[in-house]
Coordinates of C-alpha atoms in Angstrom, one line a residue:
M196 CA 30.1 40.6 20.7
K197 CA 32.1 39.4 23.5
K198 CA 30.2 41.7 25.8
F199 CA 26.8 40.4 24.4
L200 CA 27.8 36.8 25.0
S201 CA 28.9 37.5 28.6
K202 CA 25.2 37.3 29.7
P203 CA 24.2 33.8 30.6
Y204 CA 20.7 34.3 29.4
R205 CA 21.8 35.3 26.0
W206 CA 23.6 31.9 25.5
A207 CA 20.4 30.3 26.5
A208 CA 18.5 32.2 23.9
I209 CA 21.0 31.3 21.2
Y210 CA 20.9 27.6 22.3
S211 CA 17.0 27.8 22.1
I212 CA 17.1 29.2 18.7
I213 CA 19.5 26.7 17.3
L214 CA 17.5 23.9 19.1
T215 CA 14.3 25.1 17.5
V216 CA 15.9 25.4 14.1
T217 CA 17.3 21.8 14.3
I218 CA 13.9 20.3 15.5
T219 CA 12.1 22.2 12.8
Y220 CA 14.3 21.0 10.1
T221 CA 14.1 17.4 11.3
L222 CA 10.4 17.4 11.3
L223 CA 10.3 18.9 7.8
D224 CA 12.9 16.6 6.6
T225 CA 11.0 13.6 8.0
F226 CA 7.5 14.5 7.2
V227 CA 7.5 17.1 4.5
L228 CA 10.5 17.6 2.3
P229 CA 10.7 15.0 -0.6
K230 CA 14.0 13.2 -0.8
S231 CA 14.6 10.7 -3.7
L232 CA 16.6 7.7 -2.8
A233 CA 16.2 5.6 -6.1
D234 CA 14.5 5.8 -9.4
A235 CA 12.3 2.8 -9.7
S236 CA 12.1 2.8 -13.5
I237 CA 16.0 2.5 -13.7
V238 CA 16.4 0.0 -11.0
S239 CA 13.6 -2.2 -12.3
S240 CA 14.9 -2.2 -15.7
S241 CA 17.8 -4.5 -14.7
K242 CA 15.4 -7.0 -13.1
A243 CA 13.4 -9.8 -14.7
A244 CA 9.7 -9.9 -14.4
P245 CA 8.3 -13.0 -12.8
A246 CA 6.6 -14.0 -16.0
D247 CA 6.3 -11.8 -19.2
S248 CA 5.6 -8.4 -17.8
S249 CA 8.9 -6.8 -18.7
G250 CA 11.0 -7.0 -21.8
S251 CA 7.8 -7.9 -23.7
S252 CA 8.2 -8.4 -27.5
S253 CA 6.0 -6.2 -29.8
T254 CA 3.9 -9.5 -30.4
E255 CA 3.2 -9.6 -26.6
T256 CA 2.3 -6.0 -26.4
S257 CA -0.1 -6.3 -29.3
I258 CA -1.8 -9.3 -27.6
N259 CA -2.2 -7.2 -24.5
S260 CA -3.6 -4.2 -26.3
K261 CA -6.0 -6.4 -28.2
S262 CA -7.2 -8.0 -24.9
Q263 CA -8.1 -4.6 -23.4
S264 CA -9.8 -3.5 -26.6
E265 CA -11.9 -6.4 -26.5
A266 CA -12.6 -6.4 -22.8
A267 CA -16.2 -6.6 -21.6
V268 CA -16.5 -3.5 -19.3
T269 CA -19.4 -2.4 -17.0
D270 CA -19.7 -0.1 -14.0
N271 CA -18.8 -2.9 -11.7
S272 CA -16.8 -5.6 -13.9
Y273 CA -14.0 -6.0 -16.2
E274 CA -13.2 -9.1 -18.2
D275 CA -10.7 -10.0 -21.1
E276 CA -8.8 -13.2 -21.7
N277 CA -6.4 -12.5 -18.9
I278 CA -8.0 -10.5 -16.3
K279 CA -11.6 -10.7 -14.6
I280 CA -12.6 -8.2 -11.9
T281 CA -16.0 -8.0 -10.2
I282 CA -16.9 -5.4 -7.6
E283 CA -19.7 -5.3 -5.3
K284 CA -20.7 -2.9 -2.7
D285 CA -22.0 -4.3 0.6
R286 CA -23.5 -2.8 3.8
K287 CA -22.2 -4.4 7.1
Y288 CA -21.3 -3.3 10.6
D289 CA -22.8 0.1 10.0
S290 CA -20.3 0.6 7.2
N291 CA -20.0 0.8 3.4
I292 CA -17.7 -2.0 2.1
Y293 CA -16.4 -2.5 -1.4
I294 CA -15.2 -6.1 -2.5
A295 CA -13.2 -6.8 -5.5
D296 CA -13.1 -10.4 -6.8
I297 CA -10.1 -10.7 -9.0
Q298 CA -8.7 -13.5 -11.3
V299 CA -5.7 -13.3 -13.6
S300 CA -4.1 -15.7 -15.9
D301 CA -0.6 -14.8 -15.0
P302 CA 1.1 -13.3 -11.9
S303 CA 2.7 -10.5 -13.8
Y304 CA -0.8 -8.9 -13.7
L305 CA -0.5 -8.3 -10.2
K306 CA 1.7 -5.3 -9.9
T307 CA 2.9 -2.6 -7.5
A308 CA 4.0 1.0 -8.4
L309 CA 5.7 3.8 -6.4
A310 CA 4.6 7.6 -6.4
N311 CA 6.5 9.4 -9.3
N312 CA 8.1 6.0 -9.9
T313 CA 10.7 6.9 -7.3
Y314 CA 11.6 5.3 -3.9
G315 CA 12.2 8.0 -1.3
R316 CA 10.9 9.9 1.6
N317 CA 7.9 12.1 1.4
I318 CA 7.4 11.3 -2.3
T319 CA 3.6 10.9 -2.7
A320 CA 0.7 11.0 -5.0
T321 CA -2.8 9.9 -4.9
T322 CA -3.8 6.3 -5.6
S323 CA -5.8 7.5 -8.7
V324 CA -2.9 9.5 -10.2
M325 CA -0.5 6.5 -9.8
A326 CA -3.2 4.2 -11.3
L327 CA -3.6 6.5 -14.2
E328 CA 0.0 6.7 -14.8
N329 CA 0.5 3.1 -14.8
N330 CA -2.6 2.2 -17.0
A331 CA -4.1 0.4 -14.2
I332 CA -7.5 -1.3 -14.4
F333 CA -7.8 -1.6 -10.8
A334 CA -5.9 -0.2 -7.8
I335 CA -5.7 0.2 -4.1
N336 CA -3.3 2.0 -1.9
G337 CA -0.2 0.0 -0.6
D338 CA 1.6 0.2 2.7
Y339 CA 2.7 3.9 2.6
Y340 CA 6.3 2.8 3.2
G341 CA 7.5 6.4 3.0
F342 CA 5.9 7.2 6.4
R343 CA 8.3 4.9 8.2
D344 CA 12.0 4.4 8.4
G345 CA 11.7 0.7 8.9
G346 CA 9.8 -2.2 7.3
Y347 CA 11.0 -4.1 4.3
V348 CA 10.3 -2.7 0.8
L349 CA 10.7 -5.0 -2.2
R350 CA 8.9 -4.1 -5.2
N351 CA 9.0 -5.9 -8.7
G352 CA 12.0 -7.9 -7.5
V353 CA 14.0 -4.8 -6.4
A354 CA 15.1 -4.4 -2.7
Y355 CA 14.9 -0.8 -1.7
R356 CA 14.7 -1.1 2.2
E357 CA 16.1 -4.1 4.1
T358 CA 15.5 -2.8 7.6
A359 CA 13.0 -4.5 9.5
R360 CA 10.5 -2.6 11.9
S361 CA 11.2 -3.2 15.6
G362 CA 8.7 -5.2 17.6
D363 CA 6.3 -7.9 16.5
N364 CA 5.2 -7.1 13.0
D365 CA 4.0 -9.0 10.0
A366 CA 5.0 -8.4 6.3
L367 CA 3.1 -9.5 3.3
V368 CA 5.2 -11.6 0.7
I369 CA 3.8 -11.8 -2.9
D370 CA 6.1 -14.5 -4.7
K371 CA 6.8 -14.8 -8.4
D372 CA 3.9 -17.1 -8.8
G373 CA 1.4 -14.6 -7.5
N374 CA 1.0 -16.5 -4.2
L375 CA 0.4 -14.5 -0.9
S376 CA 1.9 -15.2 2.5
V377 CA 2.3 -13.6 5.8
V378 CA 5.8 -13.7 7.6
P379 CA 7.1 -12.4 10.9
E380 CA 9.2 -9.6 9.8
G381 CA 11.7 -9.7 12.5
E382 CA 12.4 -13.4 12.1
V383 CA 13.4 -13.4 8.4
S384 CA 15.7 -11.2 6.3
L385 CA 14.8 -9.6 3.2
D386 CA 17.6 -11.4 1.4
S387 CA 16.2 -14.8 2.6
L388 CA 12.8 -13.9 1.3
S389 CA 14.1 -12.9 -2.0
D390 CA 16.1 -16.1 -2.4
Q391 CA 12.8 -18.0 -1.5
G392 CA 11.0 -16.2 -4.5
A393 CA 9.6 -13.0 -3.1
W394 CA 8.7 -10.5 -5.8
Q395 CA 6.9 -7.9 -3.7
V396 CA 7.1 -7.3 0.1
L397 CA 5.0 -4.9 1.8
S398 CA 5.2 -3.8 5.5
F399 CA 2.1 -2.7 7.3
G400 CA -0.1 -5.4 8.8
P401 CA -1.1 -7.2 10.5
G402 CA -1.9 -10.5 8.9
L403 CA -5.5 -11.2 9.0
V404 CA -6.0 -14.7 7.9
V405 CA -3.2 -17.4 7.8
D406 CA -4.0 -20.9 6.6
G407 CA -7.6 -20.3 6.4
E408 CA -7.9 -19.1 10.1
V409 CA -8.5 -15.7 11.4
V410 CA -5.5 -14.7 13.4
V411 CA -6.4 -11.4 14.9
N412 CA -9.1 -10.7 17.8
S413 CA -11.4 -8.1 19.1
S414 CA -8.6 -6.3 20.9
S415 CA -6.1 -6.3 17.8
E416 CA -5.3 -2.9 16.2
V417 CA -2.8 -1.0 14.4
S418 CA -0.8 1.4 16.5
K419 CA -2.5 4.6 17.4
A420 CA -5.6 3.7 15.3
M421 CA -9.1 3.8 16.4
S422 CA -11.0 0.6 16.8
S423 CA -13.1 1.1 13.7
N424 CA -11.4 2.8 10.5
P425 CA -11.5 2.9 6.8
R426 CA -9.6 -0.3 5.9
T427 CA -7.8 -1.8 2.9
A428 CA -6.8 -5.5 2.7
I429 CA -5.8 -8.0 0.1
G430 CA -6.3 -11.8 0.3
Q431 CA -5.9 -15.0 -1.9
I432 CA -8.6 -17.6 -2.4
S433 CA -6.5 -19.9 -4.7
E434 CA -3.9 -19.7 -7.5
L435 CA -4.1 -16.3 -9.0
H436 CA -7.6 -15.6 -7.4
Y437 CA -7.7 -12.7 -5.0
I438 CA -10.1 -10.8 -3.0
V439 CA -9.7 -7.0 -2.0
V440 CA -11.7 -5.2 0.6
V441 CA -11.9 -1.5 1.1
S442 CA -14.2 0.0 3.7
D443 CA -15.4 3.6 4.2
G444 CA -15.2 4.9 7.7
R445 CA -15.0 7.8 10.3
T446 CA -18.2 9.3 9.0
S447 CA -21.7 9.4 10.1
E448 CA -22.7 7.3 7.2
S449 CA -19.9 4.7 7.5
A450 CA -18.3 3.8 10.8
G451 CA -15.5 1.7 9.6
L452 CA -14.3 -1.8 10.4
S453 CA -12.3 -3.4 13.2
L454 CA -9.4 -5.7 12.1
L455 CA -11.6 -8.6 13.4
Q456 CA -14.5 -7.6 11.1
L457 CA -12.1 -7.1 8.2
A458 CA -10.5 -10.6 8.7
Q459 CA -13.9 -12.2 9.1
E460 CA -15.0 -10.7 5.8
L461 CA -12.0 -12.0 4.0
K462 CA -12.3 -15.4 5.5
D463 CA -16.0 -15.7 4.8
R464 CA -15.2 -15.0 1.1
G465 CA -12.9 -17.9 0.9
C466 CA -9.5 -16.4 1.6
T467 CA -6.8 -18.8 2.9
V468 CA -4.4 -15.8 3.5
A469 CA -5.1 -12.1 4.0
Y470 CA -3.2 -9.0 5.1
N471 CA -4.2 -5.5 6.3
L472 CA -2.6 -2.7 4.3
D473 CA -2.5 1.0 5.2
G474 CA -6.0 2.3 6.1
G475 CA -7.6 5.4 7.5
G476 CA -7.4 8.4 5.0
S477 CA -5.1 6.1 2.7
S478 CA -8.0 3.7 2.0
T479 CA -8.8 4.0 -1.7
M480 CA -10.2 1.7 -4.4
Y481 CA -9.8 2.7 -8.0
F482 CA -11.6 0.9 -10.9
N483 CA -11.8 1.7 -14.6
G484 CA -10.8 5.4 -14.2
E485 CA -12.7 6.1 -11.0
V486 CA -12.4 6.2 -7.2
I487 CA -15.3 4.1 -6.2
N488 CA -15.1 4.4 -2.5
H489 CA -15.2 7.7 -0.4
P490 CA -11.7 8.1 1.1
T491 CA -11.6 10.4 4.2
G492 CA -9.3 10.6 7.3
G493 CA -12.3 12.0 9.3
R494 CA -11.7 15.6 8.9
N495 CA -11.0 16.0 5.1
M496 CA -12.9 14.2 2.4
G497 CA -10.9 13.0 -0.6
E498 CA -7.8 11.0 -1.4
R499 CA -4.8 11.2 0.7
K500 CA -1.5 11.2 -1.1
V501 CA 0.5 7.9 -0.4
S502 CA 3.8 6.4 -1.3
D503 CA 2.6 3.4 -3.4
I504 CA -0.1 1.3 -4.8
V505 CA -1.0 -2.4 -5.6
Y506 CA -2.7 -2.7 -8.8
I507 CA -3.9 -5.0 -11.7
G508 CA -3.0 -4.0 -15.2
Y509 CA -0.8 -4.8 -18.1

C-alpha cells in the first residue's frame, strides 16, 4: 500500500474519486433524495385555524358535508352556501389561459397543503394527487419551496423556514382574514409577519399588482426563465374574492405569457393585488377531480411533481 501511494498520480486519482463521490452525493441530496424535516399534520394540530377550519365540532363538519352534497356543480362551476367558483378558458397572446373567479364566505376555505403532508427537501407529489388527498374542490401549484434553500415558508400558521432569499425578492402573505399582500422578503422577518397576522407566506414572485397598479414591466422575468412561459398566479379583487390565472405554454399551440401580460390580465379583472407563483412545468389548475389545463415543461407533457399547493375546500 505504501508503495502504491508513493506515486503522485495515484494520490490525484484517489482525490478525484473522493471529489466525484462528494459532488454526486451533494447533488443527489439537494435535488433527488427525499428528506423529511417536519410532519405538517403533527405541527399544525397545535395551531389554531384563522376561523373554524380546525378543531371543528361534529355539527360544523355536518354543515360542511351538507353544503358539498347540495352544491350546484357543472364542468366549469361550483357553488354551495360557502364557496363559489367559476372557471373560463380564454385565448390571448397566442396562449390558452384559464381563469378562476373564486368567492368564499370565510378565510378558512383558502388553504395550503404540503406534499405527503410533510415539510422537507425533495418531498413532492403532483398537484392533482395533493388535491385529492385534501378533498380540494379547486387547487393550483404553490411556490415549490423544496426547490430552494431560502425563502419564507409559513403554512397554516406554522413557520417551517425563516431564512429569506438573498437579493430583491417578493413574498406573498395571506393573513388570517384571507387578505393578500406582497412584501419585500429581505426587509421583514417571518416573525414580524406572523405577529402582524400572516397565516400563509409563499416565496416565489415577483409581485404583479400592488395597490391596483401593475408593478412589473416588459423586461421583468423570473431568474433563468424564458420570456413566455406557463404561468400560475393568484390575485384578490376584494374581501374573500380572488382571481387565479393559469396559462399553458412552451408548445406550438400555446406560447405562454410574459409576467407583464400575466399582471395585466389580473389587473384587467379587477385585482388590487396579485402575485406570481411557480410556473413552467409546475403550472397546474385542478377543478372538481380533473386537471383542466395542459401542464408541460416543454419537453414532457403532464404534471410535474411539486412541493405544495394552494387550494379551496373544506
